[in-house]
CSV table of C-alpha atoms in Angstrom, one decimal:
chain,number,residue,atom,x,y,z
A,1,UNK,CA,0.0,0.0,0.0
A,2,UNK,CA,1.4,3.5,-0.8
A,3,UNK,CA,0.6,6.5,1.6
A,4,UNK,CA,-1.2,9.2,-0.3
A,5,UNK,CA,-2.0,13.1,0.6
A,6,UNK,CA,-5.5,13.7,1.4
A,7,UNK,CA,-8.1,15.6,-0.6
A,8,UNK,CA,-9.0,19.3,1.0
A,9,UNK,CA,-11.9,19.9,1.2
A,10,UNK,CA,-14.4,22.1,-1.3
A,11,UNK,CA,-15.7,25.9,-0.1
A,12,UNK,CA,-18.6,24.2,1.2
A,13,UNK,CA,-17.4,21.3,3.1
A,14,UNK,CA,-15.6,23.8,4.8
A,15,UNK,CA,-18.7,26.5,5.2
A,16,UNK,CA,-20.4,23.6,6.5
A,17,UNK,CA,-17.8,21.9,8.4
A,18,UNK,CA,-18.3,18.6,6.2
A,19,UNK,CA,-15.6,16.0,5.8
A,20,UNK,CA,-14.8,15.0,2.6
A,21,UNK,CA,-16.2,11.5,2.0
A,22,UNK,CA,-13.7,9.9,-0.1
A,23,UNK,CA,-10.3,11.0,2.6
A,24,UNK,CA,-12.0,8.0,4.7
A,25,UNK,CA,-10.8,5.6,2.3
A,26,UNK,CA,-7.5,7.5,1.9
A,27,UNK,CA,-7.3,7.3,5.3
A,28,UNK,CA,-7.4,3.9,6.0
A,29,UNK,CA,-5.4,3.4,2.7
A,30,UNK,CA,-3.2,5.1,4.6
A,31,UNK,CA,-2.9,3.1,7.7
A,32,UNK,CA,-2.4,-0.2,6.0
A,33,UNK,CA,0.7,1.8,4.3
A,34,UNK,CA,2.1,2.7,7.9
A,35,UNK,CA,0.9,0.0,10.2
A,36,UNK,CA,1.4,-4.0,10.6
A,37,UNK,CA,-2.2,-5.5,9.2
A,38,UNK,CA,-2.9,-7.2,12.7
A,39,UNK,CA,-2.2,-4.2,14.4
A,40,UNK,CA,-4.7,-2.4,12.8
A,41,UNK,CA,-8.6,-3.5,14.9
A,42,UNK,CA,-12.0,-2.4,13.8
A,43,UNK,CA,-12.1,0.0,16.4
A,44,UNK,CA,-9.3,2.1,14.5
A,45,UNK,CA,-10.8,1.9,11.6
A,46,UNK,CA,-14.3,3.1,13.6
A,47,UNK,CA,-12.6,6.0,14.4
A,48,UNK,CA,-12.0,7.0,10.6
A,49,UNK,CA,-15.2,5.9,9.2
A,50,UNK,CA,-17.2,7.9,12.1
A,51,UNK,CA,-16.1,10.5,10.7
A,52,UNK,CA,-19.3,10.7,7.9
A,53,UNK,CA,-22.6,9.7,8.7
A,54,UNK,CA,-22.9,6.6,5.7
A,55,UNK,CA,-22.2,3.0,6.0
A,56,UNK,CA,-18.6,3.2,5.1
A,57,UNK,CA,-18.3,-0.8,4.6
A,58,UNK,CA,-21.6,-1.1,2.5
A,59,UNK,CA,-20.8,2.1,0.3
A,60,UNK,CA,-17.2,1.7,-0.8
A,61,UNK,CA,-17.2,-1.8,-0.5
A,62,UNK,CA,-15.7,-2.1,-3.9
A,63,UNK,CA,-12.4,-0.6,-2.4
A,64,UNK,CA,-12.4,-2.8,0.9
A,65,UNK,CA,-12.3,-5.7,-2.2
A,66,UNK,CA,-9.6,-3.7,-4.4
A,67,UNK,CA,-7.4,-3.4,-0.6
A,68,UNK,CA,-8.3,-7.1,0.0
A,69,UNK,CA,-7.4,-8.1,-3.8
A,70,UNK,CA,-4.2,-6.0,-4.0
A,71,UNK,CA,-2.6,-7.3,-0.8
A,72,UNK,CA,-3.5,-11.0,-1.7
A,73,UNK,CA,-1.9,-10.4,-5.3
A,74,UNK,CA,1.3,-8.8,-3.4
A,75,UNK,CA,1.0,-12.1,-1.3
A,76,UNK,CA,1.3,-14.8,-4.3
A,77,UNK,CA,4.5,-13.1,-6.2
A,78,UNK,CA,6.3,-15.7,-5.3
A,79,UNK,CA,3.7,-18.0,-5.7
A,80,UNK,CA,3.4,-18.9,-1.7
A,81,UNK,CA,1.1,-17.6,1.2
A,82,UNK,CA,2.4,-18.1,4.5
A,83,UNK,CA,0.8,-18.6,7.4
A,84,UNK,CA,1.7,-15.1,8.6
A,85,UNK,CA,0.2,-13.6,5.0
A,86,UNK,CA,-2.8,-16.1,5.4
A,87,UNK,CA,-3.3,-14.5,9.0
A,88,UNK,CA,-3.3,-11.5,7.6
A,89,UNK,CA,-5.9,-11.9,5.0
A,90,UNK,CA,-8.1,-12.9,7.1
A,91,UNK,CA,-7.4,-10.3,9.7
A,92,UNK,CA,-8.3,-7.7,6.4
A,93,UNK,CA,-11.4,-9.7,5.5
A,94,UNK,CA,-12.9,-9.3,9.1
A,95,UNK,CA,-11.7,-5.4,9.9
A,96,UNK,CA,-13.1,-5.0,6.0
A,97,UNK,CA,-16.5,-6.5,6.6
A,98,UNK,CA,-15.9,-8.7,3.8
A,99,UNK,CA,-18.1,-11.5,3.2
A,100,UNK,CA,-16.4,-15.1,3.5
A,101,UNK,CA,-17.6,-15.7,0.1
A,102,UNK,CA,-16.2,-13.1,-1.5
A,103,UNK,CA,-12.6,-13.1,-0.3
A,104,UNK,CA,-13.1,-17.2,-1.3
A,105,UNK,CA,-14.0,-16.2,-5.0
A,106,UNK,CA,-11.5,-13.3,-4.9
A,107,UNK,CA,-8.5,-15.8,-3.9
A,108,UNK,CA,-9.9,-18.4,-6.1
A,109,UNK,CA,-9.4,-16.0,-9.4
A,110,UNK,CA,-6.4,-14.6,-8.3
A,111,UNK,CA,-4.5,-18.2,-7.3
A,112,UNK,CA,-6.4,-19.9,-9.9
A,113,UNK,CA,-4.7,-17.9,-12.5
A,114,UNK,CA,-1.3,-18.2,-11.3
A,115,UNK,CA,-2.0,-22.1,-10.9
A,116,UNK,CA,-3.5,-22.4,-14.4
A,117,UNK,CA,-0.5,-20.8,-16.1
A,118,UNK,CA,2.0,-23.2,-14.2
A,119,UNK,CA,0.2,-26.4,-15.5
A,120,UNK,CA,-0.6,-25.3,-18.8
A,121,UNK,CA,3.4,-25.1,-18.7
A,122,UNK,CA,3.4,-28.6,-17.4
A,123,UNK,CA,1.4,-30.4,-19.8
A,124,UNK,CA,2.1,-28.6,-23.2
A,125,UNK,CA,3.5,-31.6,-25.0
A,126,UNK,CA,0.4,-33.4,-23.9
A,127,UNK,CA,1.7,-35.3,-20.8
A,128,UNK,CA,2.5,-34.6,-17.5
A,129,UNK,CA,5.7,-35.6,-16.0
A,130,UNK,CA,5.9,-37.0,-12.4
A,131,UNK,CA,8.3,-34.1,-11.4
A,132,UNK,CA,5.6,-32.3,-12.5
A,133,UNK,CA,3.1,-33.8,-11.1
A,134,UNK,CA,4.6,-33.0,-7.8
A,135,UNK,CA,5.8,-29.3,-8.6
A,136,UNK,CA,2.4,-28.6,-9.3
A,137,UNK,CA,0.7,-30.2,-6.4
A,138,UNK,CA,3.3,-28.1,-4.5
A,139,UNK,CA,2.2,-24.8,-6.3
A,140,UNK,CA,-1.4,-25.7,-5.5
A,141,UNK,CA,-0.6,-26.2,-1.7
A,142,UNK,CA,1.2,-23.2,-1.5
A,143,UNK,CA,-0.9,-21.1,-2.4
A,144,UNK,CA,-3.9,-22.5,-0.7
A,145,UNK,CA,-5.8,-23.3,-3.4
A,146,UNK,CA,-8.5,-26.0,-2.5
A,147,UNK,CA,-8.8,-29.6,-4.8
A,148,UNK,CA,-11.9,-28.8,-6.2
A,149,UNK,CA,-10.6,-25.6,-7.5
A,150,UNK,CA,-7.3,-26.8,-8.8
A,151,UNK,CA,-9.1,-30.1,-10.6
A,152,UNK,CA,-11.5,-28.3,-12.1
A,153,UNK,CA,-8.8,-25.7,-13.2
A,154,UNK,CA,-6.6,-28.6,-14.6
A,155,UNK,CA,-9.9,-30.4,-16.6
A,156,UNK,CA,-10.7,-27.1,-18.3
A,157,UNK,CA,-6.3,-26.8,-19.5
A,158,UNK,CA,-6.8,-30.3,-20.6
A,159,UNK,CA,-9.9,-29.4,-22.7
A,160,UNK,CA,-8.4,-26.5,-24.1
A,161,UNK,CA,-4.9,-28.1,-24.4
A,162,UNK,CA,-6.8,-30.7,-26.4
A,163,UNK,CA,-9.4,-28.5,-28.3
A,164,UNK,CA,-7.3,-28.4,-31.8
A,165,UNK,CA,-6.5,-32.0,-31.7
A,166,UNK,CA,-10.2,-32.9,-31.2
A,167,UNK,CA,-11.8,-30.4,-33.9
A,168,UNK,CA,-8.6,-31.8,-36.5
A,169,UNK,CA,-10.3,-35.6,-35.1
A,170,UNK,CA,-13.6,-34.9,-35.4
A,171,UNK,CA,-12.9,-33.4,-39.0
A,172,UNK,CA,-12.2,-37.0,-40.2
A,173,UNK,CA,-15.1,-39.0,-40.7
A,174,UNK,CA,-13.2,-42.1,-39.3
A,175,UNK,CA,-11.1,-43.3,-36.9
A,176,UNK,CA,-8.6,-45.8,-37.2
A,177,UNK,CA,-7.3,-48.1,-34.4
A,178,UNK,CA,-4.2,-45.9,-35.1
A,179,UNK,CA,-5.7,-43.0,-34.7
A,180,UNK,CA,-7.4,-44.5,-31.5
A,181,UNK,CA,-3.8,-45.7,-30.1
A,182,UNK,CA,-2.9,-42.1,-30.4
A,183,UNK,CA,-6.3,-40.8,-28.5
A,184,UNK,CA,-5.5,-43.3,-26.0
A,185,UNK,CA,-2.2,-42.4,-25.1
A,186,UNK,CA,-2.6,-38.8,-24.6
A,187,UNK,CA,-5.8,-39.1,-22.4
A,188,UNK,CA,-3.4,-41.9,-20.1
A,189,UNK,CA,-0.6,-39.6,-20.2
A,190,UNK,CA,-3.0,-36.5,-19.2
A,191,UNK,CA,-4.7,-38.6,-17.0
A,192,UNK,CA,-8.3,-37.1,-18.7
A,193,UNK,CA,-12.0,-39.3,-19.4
A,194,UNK,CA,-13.5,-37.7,-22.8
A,195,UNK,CA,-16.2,-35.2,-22.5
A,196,UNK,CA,-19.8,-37.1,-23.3
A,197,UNK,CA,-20.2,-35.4,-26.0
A,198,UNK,CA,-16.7,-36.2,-27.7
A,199,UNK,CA,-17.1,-39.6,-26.7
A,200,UNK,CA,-19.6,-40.6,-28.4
A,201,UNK,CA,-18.7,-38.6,-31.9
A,202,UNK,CA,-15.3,-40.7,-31.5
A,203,UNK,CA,-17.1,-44.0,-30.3
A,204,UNK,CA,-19.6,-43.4,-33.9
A,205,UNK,CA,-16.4,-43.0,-36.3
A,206,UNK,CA,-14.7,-45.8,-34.8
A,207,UNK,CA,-17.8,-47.9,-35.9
A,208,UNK,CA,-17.5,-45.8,-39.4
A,209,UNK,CA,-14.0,-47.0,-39.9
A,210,UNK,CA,-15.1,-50.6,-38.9
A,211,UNK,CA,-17.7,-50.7,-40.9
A,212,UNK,CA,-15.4,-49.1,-44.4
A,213,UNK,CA,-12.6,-51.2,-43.9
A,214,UNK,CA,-12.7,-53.7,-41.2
A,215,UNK,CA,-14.0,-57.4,-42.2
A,216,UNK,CA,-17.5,-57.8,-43.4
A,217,UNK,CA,-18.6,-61.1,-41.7
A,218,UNK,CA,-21.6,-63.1,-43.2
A,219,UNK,CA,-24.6,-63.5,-41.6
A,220,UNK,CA,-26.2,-66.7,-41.5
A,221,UNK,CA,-30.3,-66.6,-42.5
A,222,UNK,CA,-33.3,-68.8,-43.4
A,223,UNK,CA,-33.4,-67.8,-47.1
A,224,UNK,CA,-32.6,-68.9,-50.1
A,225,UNK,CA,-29.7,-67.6,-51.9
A,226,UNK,CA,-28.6,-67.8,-55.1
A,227,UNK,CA,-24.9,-69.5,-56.0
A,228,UNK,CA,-22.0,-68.1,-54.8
A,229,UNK,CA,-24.5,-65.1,-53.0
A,230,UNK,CA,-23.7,-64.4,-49.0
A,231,UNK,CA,-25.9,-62.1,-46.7
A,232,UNK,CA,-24.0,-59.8,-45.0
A,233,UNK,CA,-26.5,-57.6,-43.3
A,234,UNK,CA,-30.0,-58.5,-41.4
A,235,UNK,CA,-32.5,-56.4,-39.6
A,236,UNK,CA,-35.8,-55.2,-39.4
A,237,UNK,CA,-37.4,-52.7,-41.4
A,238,UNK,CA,-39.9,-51.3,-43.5
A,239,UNK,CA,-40.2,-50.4,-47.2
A,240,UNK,CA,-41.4,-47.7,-48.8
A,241,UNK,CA,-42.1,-47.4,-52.4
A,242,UNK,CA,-42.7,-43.5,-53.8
A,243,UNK,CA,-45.6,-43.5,-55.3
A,244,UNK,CA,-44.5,-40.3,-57.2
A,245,UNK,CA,-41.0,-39.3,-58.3
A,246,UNK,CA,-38.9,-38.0,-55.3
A,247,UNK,CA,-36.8,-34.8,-54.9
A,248,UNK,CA,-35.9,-34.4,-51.7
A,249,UNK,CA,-33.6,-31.6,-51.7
A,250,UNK,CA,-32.5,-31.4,-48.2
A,251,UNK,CA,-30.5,-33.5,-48.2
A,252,UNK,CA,-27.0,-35.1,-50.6
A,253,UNK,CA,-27.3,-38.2,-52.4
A,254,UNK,CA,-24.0,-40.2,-52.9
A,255,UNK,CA,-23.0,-42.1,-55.6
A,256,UNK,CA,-22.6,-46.0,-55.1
A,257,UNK,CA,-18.8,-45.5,-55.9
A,258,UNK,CA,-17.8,-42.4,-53.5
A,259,UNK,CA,-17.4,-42.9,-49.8
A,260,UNK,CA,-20.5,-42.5,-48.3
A,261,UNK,CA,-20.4,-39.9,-45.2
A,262,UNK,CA,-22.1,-39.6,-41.8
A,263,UNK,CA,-25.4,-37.9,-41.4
A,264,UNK,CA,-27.6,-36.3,-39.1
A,265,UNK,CA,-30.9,-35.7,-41.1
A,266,UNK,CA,-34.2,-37.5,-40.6
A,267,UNK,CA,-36.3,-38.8,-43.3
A,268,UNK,CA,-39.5,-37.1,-43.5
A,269,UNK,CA,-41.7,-36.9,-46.4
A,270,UNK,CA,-43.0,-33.5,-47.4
A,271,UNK,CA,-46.3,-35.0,-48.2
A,272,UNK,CA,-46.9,-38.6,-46.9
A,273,UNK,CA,-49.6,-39.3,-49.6
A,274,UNK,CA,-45.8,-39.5,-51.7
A,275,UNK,CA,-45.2,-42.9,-50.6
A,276,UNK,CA,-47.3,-45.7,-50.6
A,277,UNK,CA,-48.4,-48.0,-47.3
A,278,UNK,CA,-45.2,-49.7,-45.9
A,279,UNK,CA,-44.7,-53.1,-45.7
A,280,UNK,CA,-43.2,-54.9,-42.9
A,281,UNK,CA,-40.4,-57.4,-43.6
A,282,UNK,CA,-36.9,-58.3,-43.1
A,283,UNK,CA,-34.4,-56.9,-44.4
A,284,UNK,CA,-30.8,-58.2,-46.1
A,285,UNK,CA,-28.1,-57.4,-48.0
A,286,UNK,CA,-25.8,-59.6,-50.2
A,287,UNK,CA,-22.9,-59.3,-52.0
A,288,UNK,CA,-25.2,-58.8,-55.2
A,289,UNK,CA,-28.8,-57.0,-53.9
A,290,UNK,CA,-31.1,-55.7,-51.7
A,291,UNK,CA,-33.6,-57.9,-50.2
A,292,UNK,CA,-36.8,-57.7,-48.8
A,293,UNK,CA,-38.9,-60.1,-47.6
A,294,UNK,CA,-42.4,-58.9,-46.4
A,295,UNK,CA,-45.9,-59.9,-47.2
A,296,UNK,CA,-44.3,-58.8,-51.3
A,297,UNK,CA,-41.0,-59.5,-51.8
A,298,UNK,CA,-38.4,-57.1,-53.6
A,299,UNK,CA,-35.0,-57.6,-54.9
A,300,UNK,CA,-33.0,-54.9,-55.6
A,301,UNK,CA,-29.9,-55.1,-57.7
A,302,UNK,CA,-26.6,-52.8,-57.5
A,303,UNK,CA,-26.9,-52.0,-61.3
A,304,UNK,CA,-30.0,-50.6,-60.5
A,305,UNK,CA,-28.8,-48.8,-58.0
A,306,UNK,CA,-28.1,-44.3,-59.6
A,307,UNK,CA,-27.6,-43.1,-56.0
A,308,UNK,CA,-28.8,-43.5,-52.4
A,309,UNK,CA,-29.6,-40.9,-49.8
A,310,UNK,CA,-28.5,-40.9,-46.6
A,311,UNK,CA,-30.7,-40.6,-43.5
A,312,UNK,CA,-30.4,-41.1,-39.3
A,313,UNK,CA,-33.7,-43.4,-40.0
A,314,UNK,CA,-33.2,-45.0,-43.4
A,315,UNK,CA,-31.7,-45.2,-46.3
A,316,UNK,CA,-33.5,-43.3,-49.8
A,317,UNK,CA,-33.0,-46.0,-52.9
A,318,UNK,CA,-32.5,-42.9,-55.9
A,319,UNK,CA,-33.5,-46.2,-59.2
A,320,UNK,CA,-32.4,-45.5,-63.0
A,321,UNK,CA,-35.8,-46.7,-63.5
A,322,UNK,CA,-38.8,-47.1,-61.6
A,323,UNK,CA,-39.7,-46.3,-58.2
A,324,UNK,CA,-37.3,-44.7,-55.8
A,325,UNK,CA,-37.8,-46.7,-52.5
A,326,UNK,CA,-37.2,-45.3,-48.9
A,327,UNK,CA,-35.8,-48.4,-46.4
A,328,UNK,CA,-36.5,-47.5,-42.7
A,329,UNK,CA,-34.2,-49.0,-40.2
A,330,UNK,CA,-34.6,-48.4,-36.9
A,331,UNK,CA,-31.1,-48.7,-36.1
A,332,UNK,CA,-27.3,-48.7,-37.9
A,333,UNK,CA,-28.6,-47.0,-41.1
A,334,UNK,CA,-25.3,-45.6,-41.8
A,335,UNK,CA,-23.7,-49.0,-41.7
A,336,UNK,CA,-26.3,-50.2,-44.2
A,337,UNK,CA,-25.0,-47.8,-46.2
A,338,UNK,CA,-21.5,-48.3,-46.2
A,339,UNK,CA,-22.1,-51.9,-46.4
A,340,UNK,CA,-24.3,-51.2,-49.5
A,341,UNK,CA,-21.6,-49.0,-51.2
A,342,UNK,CA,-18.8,-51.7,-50.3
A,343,UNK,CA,-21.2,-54.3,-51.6
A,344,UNK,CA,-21.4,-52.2,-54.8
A,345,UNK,CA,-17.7,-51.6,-55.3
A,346,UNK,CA,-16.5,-54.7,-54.8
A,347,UNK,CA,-19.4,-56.4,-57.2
A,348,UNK,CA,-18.1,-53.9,-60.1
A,349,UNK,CA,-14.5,-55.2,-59.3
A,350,UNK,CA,-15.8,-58.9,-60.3
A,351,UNK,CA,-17.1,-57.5,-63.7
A,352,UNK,CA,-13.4,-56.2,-64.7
């Protein structure tokens, strides 16, 4: 604290023999520049703030806070309270009227910051070393910063630490088991569980890149096949058959022979006298055609196939010919469509 001069006072405070109102917080400005803080006792400071007929302490509270704020920060230079600086505090925050939670949140911003720049040191190559680990843990005592506070600080460096790396992951529309390694190490090494929401957008692509590359394996079913024709995907679903030609804007339809990408979108007809009455059935898909057994049956070859469209609920059949179909699955839609699309590909490679 540095001493300062006092203000004198106007004409009027004079005439009227009025003291001027803002010399009271010089004043005691003043005695924490000359005195030891636990010398000073609320009845020394009564004797300054008497001097005007306000509430001193609910009036200029705001500068109790910046005296509070200013010795804590002259405190924590050397990034330590001691117990004689910690007696002192709280010495301040009871002559100061100050609210015990308000000095907290005051001494949680101002430690907090100090803490947060020493560990974002600590773990900028995405690990944490055990030397460290204990330097840090030694900051966080010193300067009395609770374990809450300092794991909460240290889960929002991570998460910023690791912003970049997850936007640049999410960007892809898979994830391979070497990208996963990768993930996997740098949450060990910064000891950190995925957000919920991250999880499960890395959990999805992980099935993505499963589903594109990994091994298809055949599904065993009750029906007949013809030679040399394996079933590699089975579910439940409905069909839908457009009863007029459909142009669904809203969404991109993909090519059999381009990668097909993950979507969001639900299937919903603009007009539902479009399509006719579903029909219930089981679903499969070969290595040569879509089909669907219900109370009709359909087969659906690749070559038939112009483009499909994409949906969280289904898949939208876009036929050279003929009706455009809409499948609705209640589950794995996108893998249907990868699976049709790999299906397709690898039929076209048997032609050549």
């Amino acid at each position: 604290f540095i001493y300062q001069q006092l203000i004198n006072p106007s004409f009027f405070q004079r005439l009227f023999r009025q003291y001027p109102e803002e010399n009271v917080v010089i004043e005691i400005n003043n005695t924490l520049a000359t005195q030891p803080i636990l010398d000073i006792s609320v009845e020394d400071l009564k004797l300054i703030t008497d001097q005007i007929p306000i509430d001193v302490y609910s009036v200029y509270q705001l500068n109790f806070i910046e005296f509070y704020a200013v010795y804590l920060n002259n405190c924590v230079k050397n990034y330590k309270i001691t117990d004689l600086q910690f007696s002192e505090l709280l010495h301040l925050q009871n002559i100061f009227n100050l609210d015990p939670s308000i000095t907290k949140k005051i001494h949680t911003e101002i430690v907090g910051k100090l803490y947060r720049q020493e560990y974002d040191k600590a773990i900028k190559s995405k690990k944490i070393t055990p030397e460290d680990k204990f330097r840090i843990e030694e900051i966080r005592y010193n300067l009395r910063l609770s374990e809450f506070e300092s794991n909460k600080i240290k889960y929002e460096a991570k998460i910023a630490l690791l912003k970049p790396y997850f936007r640049e992951l999410l960007n892809c529309e898979t994830i391979s088991p070497v990208d996963e390694e990768e993930l996997n190490s740098i949450l060990k090494n910064l000891e950190l569980k995925l957000p919920d929401d991250i999880s499960s957008e890395i959990i999805r692509r992980k099935k993505y890149w499963t589903w594109k590359f990994g091994q298809i394996n055949k599904v065993a079913i009750f029906h007949n096949l013809q030679k040399d024709e394996f079933c590699y995907f089975e579910t439940q679903s409905k069909w839908y058959e457009f009863l007029v030609r459909s142009n669904y804007d809203k969404i991109d339809r993909w090519n059999l022979n381009f990668d097909i990408p993950i979507i969001n979108s639900e299937f919903k007809p603009r007009n539902v006298l479009d399509l006719k009455l579903p029909d219930y059935g089981k679903l499969y898909l070969t290595n040569k055609r879509i089909v669907f057994v219900g109370s009709l049956n359909h087969n659906l070859k690749f070559e038939q196939i112009q483009s499909i469209g994409i949906y969280s609920n289904g898949v939208e059949i876009i036929k050279w010919k003929g009706r455009n179909i809409f499948i609705q699955i209640s589950e794995d839609s996108e893998k249907f469509a990868v699976y049709i699309s790999r299906m397709y590909k690898s039929a076209n490679q048997r032609m050549l």
